mmCIF file of N, CA and C in Angstrom:
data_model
loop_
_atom_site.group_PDB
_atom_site.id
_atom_site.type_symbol
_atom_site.label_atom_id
_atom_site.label_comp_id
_atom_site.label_asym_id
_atom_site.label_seq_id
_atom_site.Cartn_x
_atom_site.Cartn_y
_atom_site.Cartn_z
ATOM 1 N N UNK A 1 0.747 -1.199 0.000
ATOM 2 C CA UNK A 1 0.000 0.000 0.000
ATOM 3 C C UNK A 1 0.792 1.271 0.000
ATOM 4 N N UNK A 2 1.811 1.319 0.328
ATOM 5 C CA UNK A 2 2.933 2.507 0.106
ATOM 6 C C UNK A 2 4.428 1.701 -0.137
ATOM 7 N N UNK A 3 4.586 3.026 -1.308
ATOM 8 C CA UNK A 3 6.244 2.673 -1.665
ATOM 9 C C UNK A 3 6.853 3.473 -1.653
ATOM 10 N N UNK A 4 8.127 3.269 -1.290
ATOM 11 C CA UNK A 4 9.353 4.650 -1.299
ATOM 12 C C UNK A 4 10.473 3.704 -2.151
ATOM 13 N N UNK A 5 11.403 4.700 -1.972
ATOM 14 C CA UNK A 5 12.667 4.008 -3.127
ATOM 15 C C UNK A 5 13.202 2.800 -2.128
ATOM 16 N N UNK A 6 13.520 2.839 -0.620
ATOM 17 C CA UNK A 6 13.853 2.033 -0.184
ATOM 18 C C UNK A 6 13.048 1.314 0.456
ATOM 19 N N UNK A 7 11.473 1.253 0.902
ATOM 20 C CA UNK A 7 10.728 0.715 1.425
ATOM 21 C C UNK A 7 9.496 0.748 0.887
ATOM 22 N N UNK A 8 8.677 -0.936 0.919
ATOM 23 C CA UNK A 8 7.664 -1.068 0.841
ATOM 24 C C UNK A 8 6.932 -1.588 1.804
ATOM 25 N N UNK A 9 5.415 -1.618 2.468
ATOM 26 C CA UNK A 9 4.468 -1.699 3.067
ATOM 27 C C UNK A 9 3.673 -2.958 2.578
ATOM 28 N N UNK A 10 3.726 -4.003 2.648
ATOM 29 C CA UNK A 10 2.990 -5.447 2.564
ATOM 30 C C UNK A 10 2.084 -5.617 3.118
ATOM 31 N N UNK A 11 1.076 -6.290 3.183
ATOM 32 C CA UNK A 11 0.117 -6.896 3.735
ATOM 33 C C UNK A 11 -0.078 -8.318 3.284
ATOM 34 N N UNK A 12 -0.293 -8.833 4.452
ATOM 35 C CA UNK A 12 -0.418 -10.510 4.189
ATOM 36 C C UNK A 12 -1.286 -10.836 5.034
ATOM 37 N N UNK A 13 -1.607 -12.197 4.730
ATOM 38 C CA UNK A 13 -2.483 -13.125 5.978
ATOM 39 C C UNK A 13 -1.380 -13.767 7.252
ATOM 40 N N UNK A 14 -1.618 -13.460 8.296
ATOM 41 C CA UNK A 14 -0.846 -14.047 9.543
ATOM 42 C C UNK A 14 -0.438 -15.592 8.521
ATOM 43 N N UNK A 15 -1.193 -16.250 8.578
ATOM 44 C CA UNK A 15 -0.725 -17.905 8.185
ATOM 45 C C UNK A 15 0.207 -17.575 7.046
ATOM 46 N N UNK A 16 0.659 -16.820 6.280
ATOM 47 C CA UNK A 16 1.624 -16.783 4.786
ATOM 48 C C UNK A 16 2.798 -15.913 5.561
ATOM 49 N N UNK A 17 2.784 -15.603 7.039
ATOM 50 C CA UNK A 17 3.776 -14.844 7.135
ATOM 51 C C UNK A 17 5.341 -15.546 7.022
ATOM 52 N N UNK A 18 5.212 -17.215 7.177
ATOM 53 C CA UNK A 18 6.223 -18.017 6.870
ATOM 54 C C UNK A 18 6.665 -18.049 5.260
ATOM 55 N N UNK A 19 6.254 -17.930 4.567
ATOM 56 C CA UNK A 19 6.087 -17.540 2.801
ATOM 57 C C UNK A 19 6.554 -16.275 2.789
ATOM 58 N N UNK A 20 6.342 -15.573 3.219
ATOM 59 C CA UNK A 20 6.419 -13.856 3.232
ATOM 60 C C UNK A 20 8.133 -13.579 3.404
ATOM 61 N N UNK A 21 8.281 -14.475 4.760
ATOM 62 C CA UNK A 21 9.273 -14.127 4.823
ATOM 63 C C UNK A 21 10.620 -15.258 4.460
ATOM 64 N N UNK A 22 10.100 -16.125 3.651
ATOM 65 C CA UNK A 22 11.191 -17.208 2.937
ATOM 66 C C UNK A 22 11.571 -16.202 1.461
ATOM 67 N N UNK A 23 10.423 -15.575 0.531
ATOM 68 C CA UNK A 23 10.810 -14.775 -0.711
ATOM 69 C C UNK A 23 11.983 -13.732 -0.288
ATOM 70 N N UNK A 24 11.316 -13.031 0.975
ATOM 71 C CA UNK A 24 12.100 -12.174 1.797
ATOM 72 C C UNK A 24 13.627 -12.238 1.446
ATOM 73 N N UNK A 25 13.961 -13.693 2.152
ATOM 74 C CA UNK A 25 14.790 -14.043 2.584
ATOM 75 C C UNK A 25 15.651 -14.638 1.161
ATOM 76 N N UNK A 26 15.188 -15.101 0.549
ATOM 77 C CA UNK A 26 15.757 -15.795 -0.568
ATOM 78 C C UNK A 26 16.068 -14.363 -1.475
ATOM 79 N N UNK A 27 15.763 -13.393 -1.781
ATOM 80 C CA UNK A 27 15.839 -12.356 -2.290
ATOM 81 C C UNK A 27 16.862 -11.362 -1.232
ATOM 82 N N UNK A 28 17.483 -11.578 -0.252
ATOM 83 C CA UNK A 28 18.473 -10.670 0.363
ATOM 84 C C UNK A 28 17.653 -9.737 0.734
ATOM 85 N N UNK A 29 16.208 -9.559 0.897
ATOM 86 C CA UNK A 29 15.329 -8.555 1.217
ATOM 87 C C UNK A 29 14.925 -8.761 3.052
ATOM 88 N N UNK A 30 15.297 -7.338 4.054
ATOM 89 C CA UNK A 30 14.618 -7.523 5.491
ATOM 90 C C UNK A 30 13.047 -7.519 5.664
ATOM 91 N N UNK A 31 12.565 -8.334 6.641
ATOM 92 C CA UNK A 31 11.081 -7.847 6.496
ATOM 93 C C UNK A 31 10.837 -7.531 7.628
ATOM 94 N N UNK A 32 10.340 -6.769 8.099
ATOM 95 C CA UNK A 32 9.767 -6.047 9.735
ATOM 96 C C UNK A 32 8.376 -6.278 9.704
ATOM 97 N N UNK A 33 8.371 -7.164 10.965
ATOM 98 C CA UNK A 33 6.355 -7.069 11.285
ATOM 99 C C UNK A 33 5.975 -5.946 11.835
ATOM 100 N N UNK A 34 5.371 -4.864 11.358
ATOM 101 C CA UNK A 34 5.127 -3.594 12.224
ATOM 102 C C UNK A 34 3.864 -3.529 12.667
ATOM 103 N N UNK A 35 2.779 -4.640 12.571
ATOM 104 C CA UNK A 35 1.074 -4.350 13.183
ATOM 105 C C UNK A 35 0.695 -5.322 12.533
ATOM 106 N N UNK A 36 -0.843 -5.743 12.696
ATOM 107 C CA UNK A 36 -1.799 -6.147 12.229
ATOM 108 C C UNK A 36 -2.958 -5.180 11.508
ATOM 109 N N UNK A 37 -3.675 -5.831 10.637
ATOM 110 C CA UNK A 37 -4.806 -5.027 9.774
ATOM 111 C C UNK A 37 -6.250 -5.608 10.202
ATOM 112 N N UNK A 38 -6.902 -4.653 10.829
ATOM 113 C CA UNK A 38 -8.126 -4.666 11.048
ATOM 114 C C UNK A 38 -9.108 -3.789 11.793
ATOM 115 N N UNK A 39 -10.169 -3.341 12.178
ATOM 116 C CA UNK A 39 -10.829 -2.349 13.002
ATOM 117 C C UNK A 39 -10.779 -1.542 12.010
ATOM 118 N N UNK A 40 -11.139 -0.263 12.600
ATOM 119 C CA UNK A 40 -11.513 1.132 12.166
ATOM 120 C C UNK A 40 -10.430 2.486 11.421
ATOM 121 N N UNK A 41 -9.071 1.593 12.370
ATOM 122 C CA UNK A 41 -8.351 2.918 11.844
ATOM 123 C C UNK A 41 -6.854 2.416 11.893
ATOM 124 N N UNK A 42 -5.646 3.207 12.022
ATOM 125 C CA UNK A 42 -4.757 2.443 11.909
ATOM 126 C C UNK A 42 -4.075 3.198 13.396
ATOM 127 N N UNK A 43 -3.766 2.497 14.388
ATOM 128 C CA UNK A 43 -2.823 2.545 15.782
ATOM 129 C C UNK A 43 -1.379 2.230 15.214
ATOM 130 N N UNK A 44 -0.330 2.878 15.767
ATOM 131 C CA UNK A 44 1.299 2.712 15.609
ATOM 132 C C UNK A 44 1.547 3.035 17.045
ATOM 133 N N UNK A 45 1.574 1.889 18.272
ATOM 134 C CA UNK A 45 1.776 2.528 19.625
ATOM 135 C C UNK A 45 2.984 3.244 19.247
ATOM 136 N N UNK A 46 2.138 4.511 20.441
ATOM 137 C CA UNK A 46 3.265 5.642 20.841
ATOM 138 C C UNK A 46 3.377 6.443 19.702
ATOM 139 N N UNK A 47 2.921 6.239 18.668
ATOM 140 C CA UNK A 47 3.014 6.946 17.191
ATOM 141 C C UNK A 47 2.052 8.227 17.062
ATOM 142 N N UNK A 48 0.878 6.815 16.664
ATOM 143 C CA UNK A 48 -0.186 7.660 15.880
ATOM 144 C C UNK A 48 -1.670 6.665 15.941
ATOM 145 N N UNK A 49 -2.728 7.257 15.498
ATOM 146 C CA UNK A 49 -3.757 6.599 15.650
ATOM 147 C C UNK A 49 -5.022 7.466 15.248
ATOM 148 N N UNK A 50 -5.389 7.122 13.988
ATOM 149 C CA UNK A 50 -6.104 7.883 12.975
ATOM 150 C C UNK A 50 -7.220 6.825 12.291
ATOM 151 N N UNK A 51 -8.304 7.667 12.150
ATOM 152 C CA UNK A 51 -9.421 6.942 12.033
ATOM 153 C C UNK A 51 -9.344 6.599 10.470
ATOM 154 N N UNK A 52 -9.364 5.458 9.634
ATOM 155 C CA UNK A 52 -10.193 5.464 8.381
ATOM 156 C C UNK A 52 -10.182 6.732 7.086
ATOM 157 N N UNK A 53 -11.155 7.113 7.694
ATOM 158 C CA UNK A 53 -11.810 8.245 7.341
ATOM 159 C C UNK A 53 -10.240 9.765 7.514
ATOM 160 N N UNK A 54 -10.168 9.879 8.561
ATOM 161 C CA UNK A 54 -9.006 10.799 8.448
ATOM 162 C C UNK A 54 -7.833 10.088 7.499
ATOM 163 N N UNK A 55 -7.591 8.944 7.710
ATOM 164 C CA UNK A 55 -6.114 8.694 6.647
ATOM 165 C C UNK A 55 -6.949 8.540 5.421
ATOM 166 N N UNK A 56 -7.879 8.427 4.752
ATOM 167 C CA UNK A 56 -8.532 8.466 3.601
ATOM 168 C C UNK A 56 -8.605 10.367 2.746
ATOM 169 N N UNK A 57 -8.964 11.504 3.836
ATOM 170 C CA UNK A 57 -9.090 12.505 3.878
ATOM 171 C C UNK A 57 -7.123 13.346 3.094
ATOM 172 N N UNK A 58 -6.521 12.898 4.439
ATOM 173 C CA UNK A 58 -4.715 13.063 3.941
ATOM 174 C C UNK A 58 -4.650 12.498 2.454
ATOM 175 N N UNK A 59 -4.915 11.314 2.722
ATOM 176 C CA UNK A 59 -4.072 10.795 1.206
ATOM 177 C C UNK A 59 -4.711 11.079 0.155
ATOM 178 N N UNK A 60 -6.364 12.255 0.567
ATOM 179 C CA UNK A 60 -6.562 12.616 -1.054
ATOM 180 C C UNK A 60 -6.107 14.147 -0.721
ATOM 181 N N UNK A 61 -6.419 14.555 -0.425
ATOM 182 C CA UNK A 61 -5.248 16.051 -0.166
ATOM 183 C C UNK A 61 -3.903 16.361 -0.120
ATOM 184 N N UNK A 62 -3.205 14.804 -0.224
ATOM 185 C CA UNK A 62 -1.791 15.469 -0.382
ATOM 186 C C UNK A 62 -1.325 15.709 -0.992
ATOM 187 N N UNK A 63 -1.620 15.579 -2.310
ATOM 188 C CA UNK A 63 -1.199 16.298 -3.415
ATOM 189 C C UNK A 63 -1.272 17.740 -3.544
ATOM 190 N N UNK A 64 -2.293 18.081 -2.712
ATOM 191 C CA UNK A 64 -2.799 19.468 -2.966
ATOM 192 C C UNK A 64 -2.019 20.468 -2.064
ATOM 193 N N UNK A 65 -1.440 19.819 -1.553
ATOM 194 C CA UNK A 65 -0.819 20.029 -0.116
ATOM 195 C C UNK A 65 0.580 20.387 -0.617
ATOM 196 N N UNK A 66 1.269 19.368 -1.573
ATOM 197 C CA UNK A 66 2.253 19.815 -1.810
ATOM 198 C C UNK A 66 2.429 20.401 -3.036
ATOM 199 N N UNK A 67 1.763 20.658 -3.853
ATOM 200 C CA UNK A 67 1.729 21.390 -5.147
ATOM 201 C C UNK A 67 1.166 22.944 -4.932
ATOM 202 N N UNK A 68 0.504 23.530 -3.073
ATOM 203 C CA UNK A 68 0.668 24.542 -2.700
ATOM 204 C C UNK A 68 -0.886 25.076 -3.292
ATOM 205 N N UNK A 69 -1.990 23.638 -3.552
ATOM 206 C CA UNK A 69 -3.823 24.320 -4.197
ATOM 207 C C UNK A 69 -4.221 24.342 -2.724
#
């Protein structure tokens, strides 16, 4: 769901996380478990914790945001 030049954001099913992380691994690639996906919004303890609806709101405005409309 997000990419940068050095990082991407995966989503998998808990049960494929052994798969997930053999391609990982066979490819010289690290993989970090950073959360689970489910409920209403997205929690990052100690981070952040934004509803749905607000991270839906950002990611259509950020363009606008940085092109200065």
């Amino acid at each position: 769901f997000s990419e940068e030049a050095t990082r991407v954001v995966v989503s998998f099913a808990p049960e494929r996380e052994g798969a997930a992380r053999m391609i990982c691994a066979t490819h010289g690639v690290p993989l970090e478990v950073l959360g689970e996906v489910g409920g209403n919004g997205l929690v990052i303890e100690g981070s952040v914790a934004l509803a749905v609806g607000e991270l839906s709101a950002l990611h259509h405005g950020a363009l606008d945001t940085i092109v200065g409309r």
